[in-house]
Tab-separated table of C-alpha atoms in Angstrom:
chain	number	residue	atom	x	y	z
A	48	MET	CA	0.007	-0.005	0.004
A	49	ARG	CA	1.194	3.525	-0.786
A	50	ILE	CA	1.217	5.619	2.363
A	51	LEU	CA	1.974	9.288	3.108
A	52	VAL	CA	3.100	10.141	6.629
A	53	THR	CA	2.920	13.770	7.751
A	54	GLY	CA	4.854	14.579	10.857
A	55	ALA	CA	7.454	11.920	10.135
A	56	THR	CA	10.099	13.889	12.009
A	57	GLY	CA	7.915	14.020	15.128
A	58	TYR	CA	7.845	11.772	18.138
A	59	VAL	CA	5.180	9.280	16.934
A	60	GLY	CA	5.832	9.611	13.195
A	61	GLY	CA	9.535	8.878	13.506
A	62	ARG	CA	8.733	5.587	15.231
A	63	LEU	CA	5.797	4.632	12.985
A	64	VAL	CA	7.564	4.901	9.640
A	65	PRO	CA	9.964	1.922	10.137
A	66	LEU	CA	7.052	-0.279	11.216
A	67	LEU	CA	5.169	0.549	8.034
A	68	LEU	CA	8.250	-0.130	5.969
A	69	ASP	CA	8.763	-3.497	7.657
A	70	GLN	CA	5.160	-4.377	6.811
A	71	GLY	CA	6.024	-3.896	3.123
A	72	HIS	CA	4.290	-0.555	2.506
A	73	ASP	CA	5.690	2.078	0.201
A	74	VAL	CA	6.122	5.140	2.443
A	75	ARG	CA	6.428	8.781	1.420
A	76	CYS	CA	7.157	11.395	4.089
A	77	LEU	CA	5.961	14.981	3.872
A	78	THR	CA	8.262	17.474	5.527
A	79	ARG	CA	9.145	21.141	5.361
A	80	SER	CA	12.836	20.441	6.052
A	81	PRO	CA	14.266	17.348	4.305
A	82	ASP	CA	17.516	17.811	6.234
A	83	ARG	CA	15.793	16.695	9.435
A	84	LEU	CA	15.380	13.206	7.896
A	85	ARG	CA	18.951	12.910	6.841
A	86	ASP	CA	20.380	11.248	9.989
A	87	ILE	CA	17.478	8.873	10.632
A	88	PRO	CA	18.377	5.246	10.005
A	89	TRP	CA	15.294	4.466	7.917
A	90	SER	CA	15.424	7.599	5.738
A	91	PRO	CA	17.080	5.872	2.700
A	92	ARG	CA	14.053	3.558	2.490
A	93	VAL	CA	11.393	6.277	2.087
A	94	GLU	CA	10.469	8.813	-0.578
A	95	VAL	CA	10.674	12.394	0.699
A	96	ALA	CA	8.160	15.033	-0.412
A	97	VAL	CA	8.743	18.671	0.455
A	98	GLY	CA	5.637	20.582	1.546
A	99	ASP	CA	3.716	22.289	4.342
A	100	VAL	CA	0.203	21.370	5.395
A	101	ALA	CA	-0.242	24.794	7.068
A	102	THR	CA	0.197	26.657	3.789
A	103	GLY	CA	-0.993	23.893	1.462
A	104	LYS	CA	2.265	24.102	-0.520
A	105	GLY	CA	3.371	20.760	-1.971
A	106	ILE	CA	0.416	18.745	-0.598
A	107	ALA	CA	-1.133	17.833	-3.959
A	108	GLU	CA	2.168	16.556	-5.246
A	109	ALA	CA	2.826	14.622	-2.052
A	110	LEU	CA	-0.582	12.892	-2.299
A	111	ASP	CA	-0.161	11.789	-5.904
A	112	GLY	CA	-0.816	8.020	-5.984
A	113	ILE	CA	-1.297	7.759	-2.203
A	114	GLU	CA	-3.914	5.454	-0.697
A	115	VAL	CA	-3.652	6.126	3.088
A	116	VAL	CA	-2.526	9.319	4.841
A	117	TYR	CA	-1.327	9.561	8.455
A	118	TYR	CA	-1.924	12.988	9.946
A	119	LEU	CA	0.529	13.344	12.849
A	120	VAL	CA	1.043	17.079	12.685
A	121	HIS	CA	0.420	19.412	15.676
A	122	ALA	CA	1.419	23.035	16.037
A	123	LEU	CA	1.687	22.840	19.842
A	124	GLY	CA	4.314	25.337	20.945
A	125	ARG	CA	2.888	28.214	18.896
A	126	ARG	CA	0.579	30.801	20.441
A	127	ASP	CA	-1.858	30.384	17.567
A	128	PHE	CA	-1.598	26.572	17.465
A	129	ALA	CA	-5.374	26.040	17.345
A	130	ARG	CA	-5.829	28.249	14.295
A	131	VAL	CA	-2.865	26.665	12.516
A	132	ASP	CA	-4.119	23.151	13.318
A	133	ARG	CA	-7.574	23.907	11.881
A	134	ARG	CA	-6.131	25.358	8.692
A	135	SER	CA	-3.671	22.474	8.279
A	136	ALA	CA	-6.333	19.814	8.750
A	137	ARG	CA	-8.685	21.469	6.237
A	138	ASN	CA	-5.844	21.752	3.686
A	139	LEU	CA	-5.041	18.060	4.056
A	140	ALA	CA	-8.696	16.915	4.031
A	141	GLU	CA	-9.494	18.834	0.871
A	142	ALA	CA	-6.355	17.728	-0.953
A	143	ALA	CA	-6.914	14.088	0.086
A	144	GLU	CA	-10.384	14.151	-1.486
A	145	LYS	CA	-9.063	15.500	-4.743
A	146	ALA	CA	-6.250	12.953	-4.831
A	147	GLY	CA	-8.564	9.974	-4.313
A	148	VAL	CA	-7.118	8.944	-0.939
A	149	THR	CA	-9.082	6.073	0.620
A	150	ARG	CA	-8.415	6.805	4.367
A	151	VAL	CA	-6.952	9.410	6.714
A	152	VAL	CA	-5.584	8.220	10.073
A	153	TYR	CA	-5.302	10.829	12.791
A	154	LEU	CA	-3.846	10.466	16.301
A	155	GLY	CA	-5.761	12.862	18.566
A	156	GLY	CA	-6.619	13.325	22.194
A	157	PRO	CA	-9.398	12.202	24.527
A	158	VAL	CA	-12.888	13.521	24.164
A	159	VAL	CA	-13.823	15.984	26.900
A	160	HIS	CA	-17.177	17.742	27.162
A	161	GLY	CA	-18.145	20.926	28.952
A	162	PRO	CA	-17.685	24.691	28.738
A	163	ASP	CA	-14.209	24.784	30.166
A	164	VAL	CA	-12.385	22.373	27.846
A	165	SER	CA	-8.672	23.217	27.601
A	166	ALA	CA	-7.435	24.865	24.420
A	167	HIS	CA	-5.194	21.888	23.680
A	168	LEU	CA	-7.965	19.254	23.897
A	169	ARG	CA	-10.449	21.537	22.144
A	170	SER	CA	-7.976	21.858	19.253
A	171	ARG	CA	-7.484	18.118	19.083
A	172	GLY	CA	-11.287	17.673	18.952
A	173	GLU	CA	-11.657	20.278	16.216
A	174	VAL	CA	-9.087	18.537	14.001
A	175	ALA	CA	-10.838	15.191	14.565
A	176	GLU	CA	-14.203	16.698	13.525
A	177	ILE	CA	-12.674	18.209	10.391
A	178	PHE	CA	-11.519	14.797	9.213
A	179	LEU	CA	-14.680	12.946	10.314
A	180	ASN	CA	-16.848	15.430	8.411
A	181	ALA	CA	-14.730	15.316	5.253
A	182	GLU	CA	-15.406	13.126	2.219
A	183	VAL	CA	-12.500	10.749	2.815
A	184	PRO	CA	-13.196	8.139	5.577
A	185	ALA	CA	-11.138	8.794	8.705
A	186	THR	CA	-9.898	6.756	11.616
A	187	VAL	CA	-9.317	8.947	14.669
A	188	LEU	CA	-7.346	7.276	17.474
A	189	ARG	CA	-7.834	9.099	20.813
A	190	ALA	CA	-4.973	8.710	23.316
A	191	ALA	CA	-4.378	10.490	26.605
A	192	VAL	CA	-0.840	10.386	28.123
A	193	ILE	CA	1.616	8.417	25.978
A	194	ILE	CA	4.342	6.704	27.961
A	195	GLY	CA	7.713	6.703	26.199
A	196	SER	CA	10.867	8.716	26.107
A	197	GLY	CA	10.294	11.804	23.986
A	198	SER	CA	6.568	12.129	24.639
A	199	ALA	CA	6.067	15.627	26.085
A	200	SER	CA	3.578	14.367	28.711
A	201	PHE	CA	5.966	11.635	29.776
A	202	GLU	CA	8.895	14.053	29.910
A	203	MET	CA	6.925	16.274	32.303
A	204	LEU	CA	6.177	13.255	34.496
A	205	ARG	CA	9.782	12.052	34.379
A	206	HIS	CA	11.484	15.310	35.285
A	207	LEU	CA	8.973	16.350	37.969
A	208	THR	CA	9.355	13.014	39.703
A	209	GLU	CA	13.135	12.748	39.413
A	210	ARG	CA	13.927	16.291	40.418
A	211	LEU	CA	11.433	16.958	43.217
A	212	PRO	CA	11.404	14.538	46.184
A	213	VAL	CA	8.920	16.939	47.823
A	214	MET	CA	6.281	18.599	45.591
A	215	VAL	CA	3.636	21.212	46.146
A	216	THR	CA	0.975	19.905	43.792
A	217	PRO	CA	-2.124	21.385	42.199
A	218	ARG	CA	-5.596	19.868	42.280
A	219	TRP	CA	-5.205	18.129	38.897
A	220	VAL	CA	-2.787	15.497	40.309
A	221	SER	CA	-5.901	13.779	41.699
A	222	ASN	CA	-7.592	13.504	38.292
A	223	ARG	CA	-7.729	10.048	36.743
A	224	VAL	CA	-5.796	9.301	33.529
A	225	GLN	CA	-5.580	6.141	31.458
A	226	PRO	CA	-2.100	6.238	29.932
A	227	ILE	CA	-0.939	4.103	27.030
A	228	ALA	CA	2.534	2.845	26.092
A	229	ILE	CA	4.044	4.165	22.871
A	230	ARG	CA	4.457	0.595	21.623
A	231	ASP	CA	0.696	0.071	21.890
A	232	VAL	CA	-0.087	3.342	20.134
A	233	LEU	CA	2.131	2.212	17.303
A	234	HIS	CA	0.488	-1.180	17.245
A	235	TYR	CA	-2.891	0.395	16.477
A	236	LEU	CA	-1.484	2.973	14.059
A	237	ALA	CA	0.484	0.470	12.040
A	238	ALA	CA	-2.544	-1.810	11.672
A	239	ALA	CA	-4.811	0.965	10.448
A	240	PRO	CA	-4.203	0.804	6.627
A	241	GLY	CA	-5.908	-2.550	6.177
A	242	ALA	CA	-8.064	-2.838	9.250
A	243	PHE	CA	-11.129	-0.709	8.523
A	244	PRO	CA	-13.817	-1.203	5.918
A	245	ALA	CA	-14.580	1.821	3.720
A	246	GLU	CA	-17.801	2.635	5.624
A	247	VAL	CA	-16.027	3.010	8.956
A	248	ASN	CA	-15.588	6.716	9.721
A	249	ARG	CA	-15.265	7.279	13.430
A	250	GLY	CA	-13.064	7.819	16.480
A	251	PHE	CA	-11.728	5.164	18.834
A	252	ASP	CA	-10.411	5.442	22.364
A	253	ILE	CA	-7.039	3.733	22.764
A	254	ALA	CA	-5.646	3.324	26.271
A	255	GLY	CA	-3.572	1.021	28.454
A	256	PRO	CA	-4.908	-1.295	31.163
A	257	ASP	CA	-4.220	1.002	34.145
A	258	VAL	CA	-6.398	3.915	35.316
A	259	LEU	CA	-4.286	6.097	37.583
A	260	THR	CA	-4.215	9.579	38.999
A	261	TYR	CA	-1.288	11.795	38.044
A	262	ALA	CA	-0.095	11.484	41.650
A	263	GLN	CA	-0.146	7.705	41.378
A	264	MET	CA	1.775	7.851	38.116
A	265	MET	CA	4.495	9.931	39.816
A	266	GLN	CA	4.740	7.509	42.742
A	267	ARG	CA	4.839	4.477	40.465
A	268	TYR	CA	7.416	6.141	38.212
A	269	ALA	CA	9.568	6.737	41.343
A	270	ARG	CA	9.276	3.120	42.369
A	271	VAL	CA	10.281	1.812	38.894
A	272	ALA	CA	13.179	4.316	38.703
A	273	GLY	CA	14.443	3.199	42.121
A	274	LEU	CA	13.638	6.519	43.853
A	275	PRO	CA	12.152	6.994	47.323
A	276	PRO	CA	8.415	7.698	47.511
A	277	ARG	CA	7.664	11.273	46.597
A	278	VAL	CA	6.067	13.565	49.183
A	279	LEU	CA	3.090	15.378	47.596
A	280	LEU	CA	1.576	18.417	49.253
A	281	PRO	CA	-1.699	19.366	47.541
A	282	VAL	CA	-2.479	23.092	47.233
A	283	ARG	CA	-5.900	23.932	45.823
A	284	ALA	CA	-4.900	27.522	44.964
A	285	LEU	CA	-2.236	26.429	42.439
A	286	SER	CA	-4.019	27.209	39.136
A	287	PRO	CA	-3.219	25.536	35.816
A	288	TRP	CA	-1.612	28.777	34.644
A	289	LEU	CA	0.727	28.838	37.684
A	290	SER	CA	1.248	25.097	37.371
A	291	SER	CA	2.449	25.411	33.770
A	292	HIS	CA	5.078	27.994	34.770
A	293	TRP	CA	6.119	25.756	37.658
A	294	VAL	CA	6.488	22.796	35.281
A	295	GLY	CA	8.436	24.948	32.858
A	296	LEU	CA	10.804	26.009	35.643
A	297	VAL	CA	11.416	22.490	37.026
A	298	THR	CA	11.505	20.528	33.769
A	299	PRO	CA	13.213	21.150	30.413
A	300	VAL	CA	9.898	21.020	28.590
A	301	PRO	CA	9.408	24.488	27.053
A	302	ASN	CA	6.722	26.697	28.601
A	303	ALA	CA	4.975	27.029	25.251
A	304	ILE	CA	4.385	23.229	25.278
A	305	ALA	CA	3.945	22.754	29.000
A	306	ARG	CA	1.245	25.389	29.307
A	307	PRO	CA	-1.407	23.758	27.039
A	308	LEU	CA	-0.541	20.272	28.233
A	309	VAL	CA	-0.953	21.247	31.929
A	310	GLY	CA	-4.171	22.961	31.017
A	311	SER	CA	-5.447	19.625	29.702
A	312	LEU	CA	-4.651	17.790	32.941
A	313	VAL	CA	-7.559	19.485	34.703
A	314	HIS	CA	-9.754	17.044	32.820
A	315	GLU	CA	-10.041	13.322	33.572
A	316	ALA	CA	-8.990	11.220	30.582
A	317	VAL	CA	-10.384	7.705	30.904
A	318	ALA	CA	-11.390	5.618	27.898
A	319	SER	CA	-15.143	5.171	27.522
A	320	GLU	CA	-14.964	2.256	25.042
A	321	HIS	CA	-12.591	-0.277	23.498
A	322	ASP	CA	-14.288	-0.699	20.145
A	323	ILE	CA	-10.928	-0.624	18.373
A	324	ALA	CA	-10.590	-4.314	19.302
A	325	ASP	CA	-13.405	-5.113	16.828
A	326	TYR	CA	-11.025	-4.140	14.040
A	327	VAL	CA	-7.514	-4.421	15.491
A	328	PRO	CA	-6.800	-7.113	18.110
A	329	ASP	CA	-4.834	-6.107	21.186
A	330	PRO	CA	-1.092	-6.571	20.936
A	331	PRO	CA	0.248	-10.112	21.487
A	332	GLY	CA	0.509	-10.580	25.227
A	333	GLY	CA	-2.004	-7.840	25.900
A	334	LEU	CA	-1.730	-4.070	26.407
A	335	THR	CA	1.353	-2.815	28.237
A	336	GLY	CA	0.914	-1.844	31.860
A	337	PHE	CA	2.190	1.499	33.157
A	338	ASP	CA	5.072	0.099	35.150
A	339	THR	CA	6.292	-1.969	32.228
A	340	ALA	CA	6.073	0.985	29.873
A	341	VAL	CA	8.153	3.139	32.219
A	342	ARG	CA	10.681	0.351	32.755
A	343	LEU	CA	11.175	-0.089	29.003
A	344	ALA	CA	11.688	3.624	28.491
A	345	LEU	CA	14.223	3.877	31.334
A	346	ARG	CA	16.122	0.814	30.269
A	347	ARG	CA	16.459	1.887	26.655
A	348	ILE	CA	17.528	5.372	27.667
A	349	ALA	CA	20.259	4.078	29.970
A	350	GLU	CA	21.562	1.611	27.435
A	351	SER	CA	21.546	3.818	24.336
A	352	THR	CA	22.965	6.872	26.140
A	353	VAL	CA	26.344	5.222	26.465
A	354	GLU	CA	26.232	3.018	23.357
A	355	THR	CA	25.429	6.009	21.162
A	356	SER	CA	28.962	7.200	21.987
A	357	TRP	CA	30.309	10.281	20.279
A	358	ALA	CA	28.054	10.779	17.292
A	359	ASN	CA	24.599	10.120	18.848
A	360	ALA	CA	23.579	8.398	15.672
A	361	SER	CA	23.283	4.675	16.475
A	362	VAL	CA	20.571	2.663	14.764
A	363	LEU	CA	17.750	2.642	17.309
A	364	GLY	CA	14.846	0.372	16.607
A	365	ALA	CA	12.640	-0.003	19.662
A	366	PRO	CA	9.786	2.473	20.263
A	367	ALA	CA	11.078	3.462	23.685
A	368	GLU	CA	14.529	4.408	22.398
A	369	PRO	CA	15.508	7.986	21.566
A	370	LEU	CA	15.760	9.110	17.943
A	371	PRO	CA	17.898	11.864	16.429
A	372	THR	CA	14.744	13.839	15.631
A	373	ASP	CA	13.478	13.874	19.217
A	374	PRO	CA	13.522	17.372	20.774
A	375	SER	CA	16.597	18.375	22.721
A	376	TRP	CA	14.610	18.483	25.967
A	377	SER	CA	13.455	14.865	25.756
A	378	GLY	CA	15.075	11.899	27.300
A	379	ARG	CA	16.629	11.278	30.696
A	380	SER	CA	19.005	13.872	32.129
A	381	VAL	CA	22.510	12.980	31.002
A	382	TYR	CA	25.603	14.915	32.045
A	383	THR	CA	28.797	14.589	30.075
A	384	ASP	CA	32.331	15.911	30.117
A	385	VAL	CA	34.012	15.500	26.695
A	386	ARG	CA	37.727	16.183	25.965
A	387	ARG	CA	39.555	15.800	22.653
A	388	ARG	CA	43.257	16.200	22.064
A	389	ALA	CA	45.476	15.798	19.022
A	390	VAL	CA	48.494	13.673	19.999
A	391	ASN	CA	51.851	13.630	18.200
A	392	ALA	CA	52.197	9.885	18.554
A	393	SER	CA	50.947	6.816	16.743
A	394	PRO	CA	47.551	5.298	17.645
A	395	GLU	CA	49.437	2.214	18.932
A	396	ALA	CA	51.535	4.324	21.325
A	397	LEU	CA	48.442	6.179	22.583
A	398	TRP	CA	46.548	2.926	23.074
A	399	ASP	CA	49.360	1.463	25.174
A	400	VAL	CA	49.047	4.379	27.583
A	401	ILE	CA	45.251	4.103	27.710
A	402	GLU	CA	45.333	0.397	28.413
A	403	SER	CA	47.765	0.901	31.288
A	404	VAL	CA	45.696	3.409	33.273
A	405	GLY	CA	44.864	2.829	36.922
A	406	GLY	CA	46.624	0.702	39.477
A	407	GLU	CA	50.211	1.709	40.134
A	408	ARG	CA	50.276	4.144	37.201
A	409	GLY	CA	47.277	6.060	38.440
A	410	TRP	CA	44.940	8.189	36.382
A	411	TYR	CA	47.349	10.778	34.943
A	412	SER	CA	45.894	13.758	36.767
A	413	PHE	CA	45.724	15.227	40.277
A	414	PRO	CA	46.600	12.056	42.225
A	415	LEU	CA	45.367	13.554	45.495
A	416	ALA	CA	41.874	14.114	44.051
A	417	TRP	CA	41.668	10.485	42.916
A	418	ALA	CA	42.929	9.281	46.276
A	419	VAL	CA	40.425	11.422	48.157
A	420	ARG	CA	37.622	10.115	45.980
A	421	GLY	CA	38.721	6.558	46.763
A	422	TRP	CA	38.860	7.252	50.506
A	423	LEU	CA	35.376	8.810	50.418
A	424	ASP	CA	34.039	5.800	48.572
A	425	ARG	CA	35.422	3.381	51.122
A	426	ALA	CA	34.066	5.509	53.950
A	427	VAL	CA	30.518	4.939	52.637
A	428	GLY	CA	31.042	1.224	52.010
A	429	GLY	CA	32.330	1.360	48.446
A	430	VAL	CA	35.301	-0.458	46.900
A	431	GLY	CA	37.580	2.604	46.699
A	432	LEU	CA	40.872	2.314	44.788
A	433	ARG	CA	42.149	-0.721	46.667
A	434	ARG	CA	41.395	-3.281	43.894
A	435	GLY	CA	44.120	-1.990	41.552
A	436	ARG	CA	44.476	-3.983	38.369
A	437	ARG	CA	45.296	-7.593	37.405
A	438	ASP	CA	48.007	-6.855	34.801
A	439	PRO	CA	50.028	-3.602	34.535
A	440	ARG	CA	49.728	-3.453	30.756
A	441	ARG	CA	46.731	-5.434	29.509
A	442	LEU	CA	42.996	-5.297	30.339
A	443	ARG	CA	40.285	-7.883	29.841
A	444	LEU	CA	36.508	-7.416	29.434
A	445	GLY	CA	34.709	-7.597	32.750
A	446	GLU	CA	37.709	-7.242	35.075
A	447	ALA	CA	37.935	-4.726	37.923
A	448	LEU	CA	40.121	-1.651	37.576
A	449	ASP	CA	40.271	0.377	40.832
A	450	PHE	CA	36.694	1.507	41.356
A	451	TRP	CA	35.765	0.851	37.698
A	452	ARG	CA	34.758	-2.259	35.763
A	453	VAL	CA	35.852	-2.842	32.140
A	454	GLU	CA	32.534	-2.809	30.285
A	455	GLU	CA	33.799	-2.670	26.728
A	456	ILE	CA	37.240	-2.950	25.164
A	457	VAL	CA	38.148	-2.832	21.466
A	458	PRO	CA	41.902	-3.262	21.291
A	459	GLY	CA	43.556	-0.243	19.788
A	460	GLU	CA	40.291	1.740	19.643
A	461	LEU	CA	38.043	1.938	22.671
A	462	LEU	CA	38.059	1.449	26.450
A	463	ARG	CA	34.797	1.953	28.309
A	464	LEU	CA	34.748	1.722	32.072
A	465	ARG	CA	31.632	1.532	34.308
A	466	ALA	CA	31.868	3.083	37.747
A	467	GLU	CA	31.363	0.786	40.728
A	468	MET	CA	31.893	3.438	43.393
A	469	ARG	CA	28.905	4.559	45.513
A	470	LEU	CA	27.096	7.225	43.457
A	471	PRO	CA	23.597	8.716	43.278
A	472	GLY	CA	23.371	7.558	39.689
A	473	ARG	CA	25.359	5.617	37.092
A	474	ALA	CA	28.635	6.664	35.516
A	475	TRP	CA	30.977	5.659	32.699
A	476	LEU	CA	34.391	6.789	31.451
A	477	GLU	CA	35.239	6.269	27.756
A	478	MET	CA	38.666	6.611	26.161
A	479	ARG	CA	38.979	6.311	22.402
A	480	VAL	CA	41.826	6.423	19.885
A	481	ARG	CA	41.437	7.586	16.282
A	482	PRO	CA	44.079	8.073	13.527
A	483	HIS	CA	44.590	11.778	12.956
A	484	ARG	CA	46.886	13.292	10.325
A	485	ASP	CA	50.417	12.140	11.199
A	486	GLY	CA	49.507	11.106	14.722
A	487	SER	CA	46.332	10.293	16.548
A	488	LEU	CA	43.295	11.839	18.237
A	489	TYR	CA	42.506	11.086	21.853
A	490	GLU	CA	38.807	11.309	22.762
A	491	GLN	CA	37.671	11.104	26.375
A	492	ARG	CA	34.087	11.192	27.654
A	493	ALA	CA	32.668	10.949	31.174
A	494	VAL	CA	28.920	10.172	31.315
A	495	PHE	CA	26.683	10.454	34.379
A	496	LEU	CA	23.006	9.494	34.653
A	497	PRO	CA	21.772	11.117	37.861
A	498	LYS	CA	19.330	9.378	40.151
A	499	GLY	CA	16.931	11.835	41.751
A	500	LEU	CA	17.775	15.227	43.152
A	501	ALA	CA	20.854	13.839	44.903
A	502	GLY	CA	22.301	12.885	41.533
A	503	HIS	CA	21.844	16.363	40.074
A	504	ALA	CA	23.377	17.872	43.218
A	505	TYR	CA	26.347	15.447	43.033
A	506	TRP	CA	27.162	16.435	39.460
A	507	ALA	CA	26.939	20.154	40.300
A	508	SER	CA	29.341	19.609	43.177
A	509	VAL	CA	32.027	17.913	41.067
A	510	VAL	CA	31.801	20.027	37.900
A	511	PRO	CA	34.228	22.702	39.243
A	512	PHE	CA	36.945	20.028	39.497
A	513	HIS	CA	36.531	18.632	35.991
A	514	ALA	CA	38.934	20.989	34.321
A	515	VAL	CA	41.685	19.821	36.602
A	516	VAL	CA	40.768	16.113	36.828
A	517	PHE	CA	39.467	15.281	33.359
A	518	GLY	CA	41.264	18.052	31.542
A	519	GLY	CA	44.564	17.102	33.149
A	520	MET	CA	43.936	13.452	32.370
A	521	ALA	CA	43.498	14.124	28.647
A	522	ARG	CA	46.626	16.300	28.526
A	523	ASN	CA	48.836	13.904	30.490
A	524	ILE	CA	47.727	10.783	28.631
A	525	GLY	CA	48.574	12.543	25.377
A	526	ARG	CA	51.974	13.679	26.689
A	527	ALA	CA	52.770	10.188	27.988
A	528	ALA	CA	52.092	8.753	24.526
A	529	GLU	CA	54.308	11.413	22.892
A	530	ARG	CA	57.177	10.636	25.279
A	531	ALA	CA	56.847	6.880	24.602
A	532	LYS	CA	56.675	7.094	20.801
């Protein structure tokens, strides 16, 4: 089937396209900026059409020969997002009719009734009505909070819970929500092209198996993430407007996005039906529970953060994993210290120095600082620096090295160490060798994944020493290689 995906560089679209490709569909992606698709692993497998649904430019050409259109565009983040969304939906609906498209699939929000519906949910509902009242049959999937790294709602939940062990909370944390895992959203979306007869033109609630309050979601997130229970202090006077600014201050989610999302949380969002199962069976094994969805997101983030290494462009295939097109504010907080140094020595000479770090030779910078860190670690029950190393010149995968563990070693290229000292988080140290002109390039990266507020505070406390410790380490390793060449 020939399919057009709008919003392919967005959170959901970027994860849906490879599923459609794997099902054998011919996929075309409509985008205003083709460069945004360049670094995505699946981009060579799709046809790219340049256009803009908001202006109508390029839509007719993009729809040529298309059978099914996915509408995954949302102007959230703009002051006039509701007006832009209405115009964009009408442009697409009219062009789809002229092009002979057989179905439009739209991912919207929950249906909420009443005079005080938030601007965000009202806009979602308006777009749904535009497609359902158009000539081309539409499938509207209505989801509340989507659980997965990169989802704006999930990012707010993540950062609020991780950064605030004690929270002053507004009334909306007691409202019930029925979240859904990103993998289940994609399950329904990917099945849509062949699932619905031509006469089906309606909306469907899609939701996970758990109905929770926002407060319960924060507490369960904390438990899955290994954090202590959060202390929540409800304050009825904290309005949605004030809440949005509070969320914008505490989390990296931009105010322009947090404001309409927080405004939507004043409404309960519980599915009223599960009619989608009449056309698309539930995923094998059933719908994903909240705890499992969070666990998948956190595990993928922790693994890919280090494995992505220097370029942040590894091939990531699971829905919970980050993608290059995800916004800069999404994903778990990751602190890094990166150093690069051109070395006037061969890669072999530089590698010999790297592989001999630790033990009797030390860490090539500020010995007293390393010693103090080891003493402090032992004082709190850690391993300290007493383990040394097995061999003064060679390392093996999995062996101990002072208060590190060799997690990855590629002889002549890469040494990755995982910290085993007592920390409020997880830490790695990478050292890499690359050929460079007549010598070599030394690349050093320290990575820290904080755990809770204590983790953020720990990183802030050690940052002032990084220039001496890590900067000195990069300089002295390079100099040692130059002396030994």
